[in-house]
Amino acid sequence: MGRFGIAIRFAALAIVWGASFLFIKIGLTGLSPAQVALARVVLGAVALILIAAWRRKPLPRDPAIWGHLAVVSVLLCVIPFLLFSWAEQYISSGLASIFNATTPLITMLIAAAALPTERFTKARTTGLALGFLGVLTIVGVWQGIDVSHELTAQLACLGATTCYGISFVYVRRFISWRNLDAPTIALGQVCCGAVVMLLLAPFIATTPVRLDTPIVLSMIALGALGTGLAYAWNAAIISAWGASNASAVTYLTPVVGVLLGVLVLDEPLAWNQPVGALLVVLGILAAHGRLSPHKKPEPVQELKDTVPS
């Protein structure tokens, strides 16, 4: 595929992942948080199965691999999808997208604690400090801590990105060295996540359902595109540009998420939210050595800084 085609996929990936939070918000007008998460992961699994059938690449047969993929599915799909869906009952879709951008920094913190090779450097420490300051700015700590649904929802978003971080470290520790390509890993984790959600559905997704055209289209876009096809796009971008350049999508998804929330849903935007998001992005750049003109940027692992949404 040519450079133009990859650039188109990169732009599409940023738009689809950034719009995921808008789709969740629309889905919640007729579905419960658990039903949104269920639709998302099931439709994503269907899309990835169709892609796998087209690629005709054999699936892994080692039960241990599927066991690890099942663990990853809970950390990367089931829990985060439930947490983000629940959180967006109380906060704007744009704010949820901003919190999602903290994933690379949280991943870095968890990796430093869990992986001997991921030591703290001056750049990473600076990046984490900027990111932490960004989160405090987004929350607006100077206004005082009011234990409400809004604060709990923001903490739920951070819980989701923490699960993402743990899952990326887990993948690197137990799966990456097995020479599986990214689409196969995505297929395994999303399909396992769909099975888990289907098993849980009779207990957590039983509220009445109201469907209309916007809700149905949003769920198709969230599942088939954002949780299915987007993984294949991301794999192609990583292959063509390298993981470090591909991870730049992290900087664009909150911009897309905030803009769509304001333009489509007329969501309010407090000044501290984009300022905090900017600090988070600067933290990511600093952690990778991209703010220093004399320092070569640190390499980014293929799965470590891929940010789902």
Tab-separated table of C-alpha atoms in Angstrom:
chain	number	residue	atom	x	y	z
A	1	MET	CA	0.000	0.000	0.000
A	2	GLY	CA	1.292	3.469	-0.906
A	3	ARG	CA	2.062	6.307	1.470
A	4	PHE	CA	-1.174	8.073	0.619
A	5	GLY	CA	-3.213	4.983	1.491
A	6	ILE	CA	-1.492	4.621	4.850
A	7	ALA	CA	-2.041	8.318	5.587
A	8	ILE	CA	-5.735	7.897	4.812
A	9	ARG	CA	-5.903	4.955	7.221
A	10	PHE	CA	-4.106	6.961	9.902
A	11	ALA	CA	-6.622	9.810	9.564
A	12	ALA	CA	-9.512	7.332	9.574
A	13	LEU	CA	-8.118	5.636	12.687
A	14	ALA	CA	-7.873	8.943	14.556
A	15	ILE	CA	-11.432	9.852	13.558
A	16	VAL	CA	-12.953	6.457	14.379
A	17	TRP	CA	-11.195	6.085	17.736
A	18	GLY	CA	-11.887	9.707	18.627
A	19	ALA	CA	-15.549	9.300	17.661
A	20	SER	CA	-15.921	6.130	19.757
A	21	PHE	CA	-16.867	8.193	22.788
A	22	LEU	CA	-19.559	9.992	20.800
A	23	PHE	CA	-20.946	6.624	19.682
A	24	ILE	CA	-21.017	5.421	23.302
A	25	LYS	CA	-22.928	8.540	24.343
A	26	ILE	CA	-25.505	8.062	21.595
A	27	GLY	CA	-25.828	4.359	22.425
A	28	LEU	CA	-26.597	5.187	26.053
A	29	THR	CA	-29.787	6.998	25.001
A	30	GLY	CA	-31.428	3.618	24.462
A	31	LEU	CA	-29.097	1.028	25.954
A	32	SER	CA	-27.580	0.385	29.353
A	33	PRO	CA	-23.777	0.643	29.785
A	34	ALA	CA	-23.493	-3.161	29.789
A	35	GLN	CA	-25.552	-3.407	26.604
A	36	VAL	CA	-23.347	-0.834	24.886
A	37	ALA	CA	-20.238	-2.790	25.879
A	38	LEU	CA	-21.864	-6.043	24.735
A	39	ALA	CA	-22.838	-4.655	21.327
A	40	ARG	CA	-19.400	-3.132	20.898
A	41	VAL	CA	-17.389	-6.272	21.554
A	42	VAL	CA	-19.724	-8.648	19.703
A	43	LEU	CA	-19.838	-6.493	16.562
A	44	GLY	CA	-16.081	-5.993	16.806
A	45	ALA	CA	-15.585	-9.760	16.970
A	46	VAL	CA	-17.785	-10.288	13.905
A	47	ALA	CA	-15.772	-7.722	11.941
A	48	LEU	CA	-12.450	-9.293	12.930
A	49	ILE	CA	-13.697	-12.796	12.090
A	50	LEU	CA	-14.613	-11.582	8.604
A	51	ILE	CA	-11.167	-9.994	8.227
A	52	ALA	CA	-9.520	-13.239	9.393
A	53	ALA	CA	-11.562	-15.246	6.890
A	54	TRP	CA	-10.430	-12.912	4.119
A	55	ARG	CA	-6.765	-13.146	5.208
A	56	ARG	CA	-6.950	-16.949	5.457
A	57	LYS	CA	-4.239	-17.046	8.080
A	58	PRO	CA	-4.406	-19.994	10.512
A	59	LEU	CA	-5.252	-19.251	14.118
A	60	PRO	CA	-2.973	-20.314	16.980
A	61	ARG	CA	-3.666	-23.789	18.347
A	62	ASP	CA	-1.707	-23.595	21.591
A	63	PRO	CA	-4.207	-23.544	24.518
A	64	ALA	CA	-1.746	-21.440	26.523
A	65	ILE	CA	-1.952	-18.661	23.938
A	66	TRP	CA	-5.732	-18.639	24.127
A	67	GLY	CA	-5.530	-18.562	27.899
A	68	HIS	CA	-3.343	-15.463	27.758
A	69	LEU	CA	-5.632	-13.880	25.155
A	70	ALA	CA	-8.587	-14.506	27.466
A	71	VAL	CA	-6.813	-12.601	30.249
A	72	VAL	CA	-6.030	-9.761	27.849
A	73	SER	CA	-9.643	-9.682	26.655
A	74	VAL	CA	-10.865	-8.959	30.169
A	75	LEU	CA	-8.261	-6.236	30.714
A	76	LEU	CA	-8.391	-4.678	27.251
A	77	CYS	CA	-12.048	-5.126	26.301
A	78	VAL	CA	-14.505	-6.227	28.979
A	79	ILE	CA	-13.586	-4.053	31.970
A	80	PRO	CA	-12.591	-0.863	30.073
A	81	PHE	CA	-15.625	-0.995	27.777
A	82	LEU	CA	-17.915	-1.360	30.790
A	83	LEU	CA	-16.158	1.419	32.715
A	84	PHE	CA	-16.169	3.936	29.860
A	85	SER	CA	-19.817	3.190	29.078
A	86	TRP	CA	-20.808	3.592	32.716
A	87	ALA	CA	-18.755	6.784	33.083
A	88	GLU	CA	-20.362	8.498	30.109
A	89	GLN	CA	-23.691	8.483	31.916
A	90	TYR	CA	-22.259	11.260	34.087
A	91	ILE	CA	-19.525	13.001	32.066
A	92	SER	CA	-19.257	14.278	28.514
A	93	SER	CA	-17.952	12.138	25.678
A	94	GLY	CA	-15.202	14.709	25.094
A	95	LEU	CA	-13.976	14.452	28.673
A	96	ALA	CA	-13.937	10.643	28.436
A	97	SER	CA	-11.804	10.893	25.285
A	98	ILE	CA	-9.359	13.169	27.101
A	99	PHE	CA	-8.935	10.654	29.920
A	100	ASN	CA	-8.363	7.915	27.351
A	101	ALA	CA	-5.260	9.798	26.213
A	102	THR	CA	-3.578	9.044	29.554
A	103	THR	CA	-3.122	5.407	28.481
A	104	PRO	CA	0.517	5.670	27.238
A	105	LEU	CA	1.657	7.342	30.457
A	106	ILE	CA	-0.115	4.849	32.699
A	107	THR	CA	1.305	2.027	30.582
A	108	MET	CA	4.777	3.459	31.078
A	109	LEU	CA	4.296	3.621	34.845
A	110	ILE	CA	3.046	0.022	35.042
A	111	ALA	CA	5.807	-1.208	32.727
A	112	ALA	CA	8.451	0.427	34.908
A	113	ALA	CA	7.107	-1.452	37.919
A	114	ALA	CA	6.597	-4.805	36.182
A	115	LEU	CA	9.347	-5.090	33.563
A	116	PRO	CA	13.040	-5.003	34.549
A	117	THR	CA	14.008	-3.516	31.169
A	118	GLU	CA	11.653	-0.541	31.521
A	119	ARG	CA	13.579	1.621	33.946
A	120	PHE	CA	12.709	5.228	34.698
A	121	THR	CA	14.718	7.805	32.792
A	122	LYS	CA	14.773	11.553	33.167
A	123	ALA	CA	12.559	11.902	30.091
A	124	ARG	CA	10.009	9.383	31.356
A	125	THR	CA	9.922	10.931	34.812
A	126	THR	CA	9.325	14.365	33.296
A	127	GLY	CA	6.620	12.951	31.066
A	128	LEU	CA	4.836	11.238	33.934
A	129	ALA	CA	4.994	14.428	36.021
A	130	LEU	CA	3.466	16.458	33.179
A	131	GLY	CA	0.803	13.815	32.629
A	132	PHE	CA	-0.093	13.722	36.337
A	133	LEU	CA	-0.341	17.511	36.348
A	134	GLY	CA	-2.584	17.229	33.293
A	135	VAL	CA	-4.937	14.817	35.059
A	136	LEU	CA	-5.155	17.111	38.092
A	137	THR	CA	-5.943	19.999	35.747
A	138	ILE	CA	-8.666	18.032	33.963
A	139	VAL	CA	-10.269	17.070	37.275
A	140	GLY	CA	-9.978	20.686	38.511
A	141	VAL	CA	-8.621	19.873	41.954
A	142	TRP	CA	-8.499	23.583	42.934
A	143	GLN	CA	-12.301	23.505	42.983
A	144	GLY	CA	-12.198	21.019	45.830
A	145	ILE	CA	-12.947	17.299	45.823
A	146	ASP	CA	-16.674	16.655	45.670
A	147	VAL	CA	-17.394	12.942	45.855
A	148	SER	CA	-20.119	12.780	43.247
A	149	HIS	CA	-21.060	10.691	40.240
A	150	GLU	CA	-18.955	12.994	38.045
A	151	LEU	CA	-15.793	12.428	40.071
A	152	THR	CA	-16.499	8.695	40.288
A	153	ALA	CA	-16.981	8.624	36.515
A	154	GLN	CA	-13.625	10.310	35.968
A	155	LEU	CA	-11.984	7.779	38.257
A	156	ALA	CA	-13.725	5.023	36.271
A	157	CYS	CA	-12.101	6.384	33.090
A	158	LEU	CA	-8.706	6.260	34.794
A	159	GLY	CA	-9.533	2.729	35.921
A	160	ALA	CA	-10.194	1.809	32.294
A	161	THR	CA	-6.886	3.267	31.085
A	162	THR	CA	-5.119	1.488	33.946
A	163	CYS	CA	-6.576	-1.781	32.642
A	164	TYR	CA	-5.283	-0.866	29.183
A	165	GLY	CA	-1.828	-0.280	30.646
A	166	ILE	CA	-1.808	-3.588	32.512
A	167	SER	CA	-2.982	-5.418	29.393
A	168	PHE	CA	-0.218	-3.943	27.204
A	169	VAL	CA	2.430	-4.990	29.725
A	170	TYR	CA	0.825	-8.432	29.955
A	171	VAL	CA	0.872	-8.776	26.156
A	172	ARG	CA	4.520	-7.830	26.022
A	173	ARG	CA	5.412	-10.266	28.793
A	174	PHE	CA	3.413	-13.298	27.688
A	175	ILE	CA	2.344	-12.903	24.036
A	176	SER	CA	4.596	-10.606	21.978
A	177	TRP	CA	7.500	-13.051	21.795
A	178	ARG	CA	5.268	-15.763	20.299
A	179	ASN	CA	5.471	-14.194	16.814
A	180	LEU	CA	1.749	-13.606	16.408
A	181	ASP	CA	0.793	-10.704	14.179
A	182	ALA	CA	-1.324	-7.830	15.516
A	183	PRO	CA	-4.554	-8.773	13.656
A	184	THR	CA	-4.418	-12.292	15.092
A	185	ILE	CA	-3.889	-10.972	18.611
A	186	ALA	CA	-6.748	-8.493	18.121
A	187	LEU	CA	-9.017	-11.267	16.826
A	188	GLY	CA	-8.242	-13.494	19.803
A	189	GLN	CA	-8.695	-10.860	22.469
A	190	VAL	CA	-11.894	-9.356	21.027
A	191	CYS	CA	-13.481	-12.765	20.383
A	192	CYS	CA	-12.641	-13.903	23.913
A	193	GLY	CA	-14.073	-10.632	25.187
A	194	ALA	CA	-17.273	-11.260	23.243
A	195	VAL	CA	-17.605	-14.707	24.818
A	196	VAL	CA	-17.114	-13.260	28.309
A	197	MET	CA	-19.681	-10.517	27.711
A	198	LEU	CA	-22.204	-12.990	26.286
A	199	LEU	CA	-21.806	-15.105	29.414
A	200	LEU	CA	-22.283	-12.055	31.637
A	201	ALA	CA	-25.155	-10.573	29.634
A	202	PRO	CA	-27.979	-12.511	31.377
A	203	PHE	CA	-26.844	-10.957	34.661
A	204	ILE	CA	-25.747	-7.399	33.759
A	205	ALA	CA	-27.474	-6.503	30.465
A	206	THR	CA	-31.135	-7.188	31.203
A	207	THR	CA	-32.686	-3.706	31.163
A	208	PRO	CA	-35.247	-2.806	28.443
A	209	VAL	CA	-33.740	-1.840	25.083
A	210	ARG	CA	-34.842	1.086	22.927
A	211	LEU	CA	-33.402	1.145	19.427
A	212	ASP	CA	-33.562	3.818	16.750
A	213	THR	CA	-31.468	4.553	13.679
A	214	PRO	CA	-28.803	6.717	15.430
A	215	ILE	CA	-28.320	4.101	18.159
A	216	VAL	CA	-28.030	1.197	15.707
A	217	LEU	CA	-25.615	3.068	13.434
A	218	SER	CA	-23.547	4.192	16.427
A	219	MET	CA	-23.219	0.631	17.721
A	220	ILE	CA	-22.223	-0.641	14.271
A	221	ALA	CA	-19.605	2.101	13.984
A	222	LEU	CA	-18.368	1.558	17.542
A	223	GLY	CA	-18.107	-2.213	17.157
A	224	ALA	CA	-17.392	-3.023	13.521
A	225	LEU	CA	-15.197	0.031	12.887
A	226	GLY	CA	-13.770	1.181	16.232
A	227	THR	CA	-13.282	-2.264	17.779
A	228	GLY	CA	-12.888	-4.302	14.595
A	229	LEU	CA	-11.596	-2.743	11.402
A	230	ALA	CA	-9.578	-0.111	13.264
A	231	TYR	CA	-7.306	-2.820	14.709
A	232	ALA	CA	-6.487	-3.953	11.178
A	233	TRP	CA	-5.810	-0.355	10.116
A	234	ASN	CA	-3.542	0.127	13.102
A	235	ALA	CA	-1.562	-3.005	12.269
A	236	ALA	CA	-1.030	-1.769	8.694
A	237	ILE	CA	0.117	1.653	9.941
A	238	ILE	CA	2.569	0.086	12.398
A	239	SER	CA	3.960	-2.098	9.622
A	240	ALA	CA	4.443	0.870	7.278
A	241	TRP	CA	5.476	3.653	9.655
A	242	GLY	CA	6.758	1.859	12.746
A	243	ALA	CA	5.161	1.735	16.185
A	244	SER	CA	6.575	5.084	17.323
A	245	ASN	CA	5.041	7.056	14.454
A	246	ALA	CA	1.834	5.036	14.543
A	247	SER	CA	1.360	5.894	18.223
A	248	ALA	CA	0.964	9.557	17.232
A	249	VAL	CA	-2.739	8.757	16.859
A	250	THR	CA	-2.765	9.205	20.649
A	251	TYR	CA	-2.411	12.948	20.176
A	252	LEU	CA	-5.333	13.242	17.755
A	253	THR	CA	-8.061	11.088	19.286
A	254	PRO	CA	-8.897	13.457	22.193
A	255	VAL	CA	-9.042	16.385	19.754
A	256	VAL	CA	-11.542	14.484	17.611
A	257	GLY	CA	-13.482	13.333	20.669
A	258	VAL	CA	-13.802	16.829	22.136
A	259	LEU	CA	-14.720	18.465	18.814
A	260	LEU	CA	-17.413	15.904	18.044
A	261	GLY	CA	-18.852	16.193	21.544
A	262	VAL	CA	-19.115	19.976	21.243
A	263	LEU	CA	-20.330	20.084	17.627
A	264	VAL	CA	-22.690	17.084	17.576
A	265	LEU	CA	-23.952	16.875	21.162
A	266	ASP	CA	-23.466	20.512	22.180
A	267	GLU	CA	-21.447	19.385	25.201
A	268	PRO	CA	-19.981	22.079	27.458
A	269	LEU	CA	-16.212	22.454	27.508
A	270	ALA	CA	-14.483	23.947	30.547
A	271	TRP	CA	-11.133	25.655	29.961
A	272	ASN	CA	-9.264	23.241	32.223
A	273	GLN	CA	-10.176	20.206	30.114
A	274	PRO	CA	-8.260	21.111	26.905
A	275	VAL	CA	-5.434	22.587	28.985
A	276	GLY	CA	-5.150	19.346	30.947
A	277	ALA	CA	-5.298	17.357	27.706
A	278	LEU	CA	-2.438	19.456	26.308
A	279	LEU	CA	-0.351	18.707	29.405
A	280	VAL	CA	-1.055	14.989	28.985
A	281	VAL	CA	0.036	15.102	25.331
A	282	LEU	CA	3.170	17.056	26.282
A	283	GLY	CA	3.845	14.402	28.895
A	284	ILE	CA	3.639	11.669	26.252
A	285	LEU	CA	5.997	13.618	23.987
A	286	ALA	CA	8.433	14.281	26.823
A	287	ALA	CA	8.395	10.653	27.943
A	288	HIS	CA	9.421	9.579	24.429
A	289	GLY	CA	12.172	12.181	24.225
A	290	ARG	CA	10.408	14.172	21.507
A	291	LEU	CA	10.645	17.519	23.273
A	292	SER	CA	14.439	17.468	23.294
A	293	PRO	CA	15.961	18.593	19.964
A	294	HIS	CA	19.259	16.860	20.731
A	295	LYS	CA	17.920	13.529	21.925
A	296	LYS	CA	16.880	10.632	19.732
A	297	PRO	CA	13.261	9.640	20.503
A	298	GLU	CA	12.923	6.478	22.549
A	299	PRO	CA	11.569	3.473	20.639
A	300	VAL	CA	7.981	2.529	21.289
A	301	GLN	CA	7.000	-1.123	21.534
A	302	GLU	CA	4.503	-2.274	18.938
A	303	LEU	CA	1.710	-3.027	21.394
A	304	LYS	CA	2.816	-0.931	24.296
A	305	ASP	CA	1.532	2.444	23.152
A	306	THR	CA	-1.303	1.443	20.905
A	307	VAL	CA	-4.253	3.233	22.432
A	308	PRO	CA	-7.686	1.654	22.029
A	309	SER	CA	-10.810	3.624	22.678
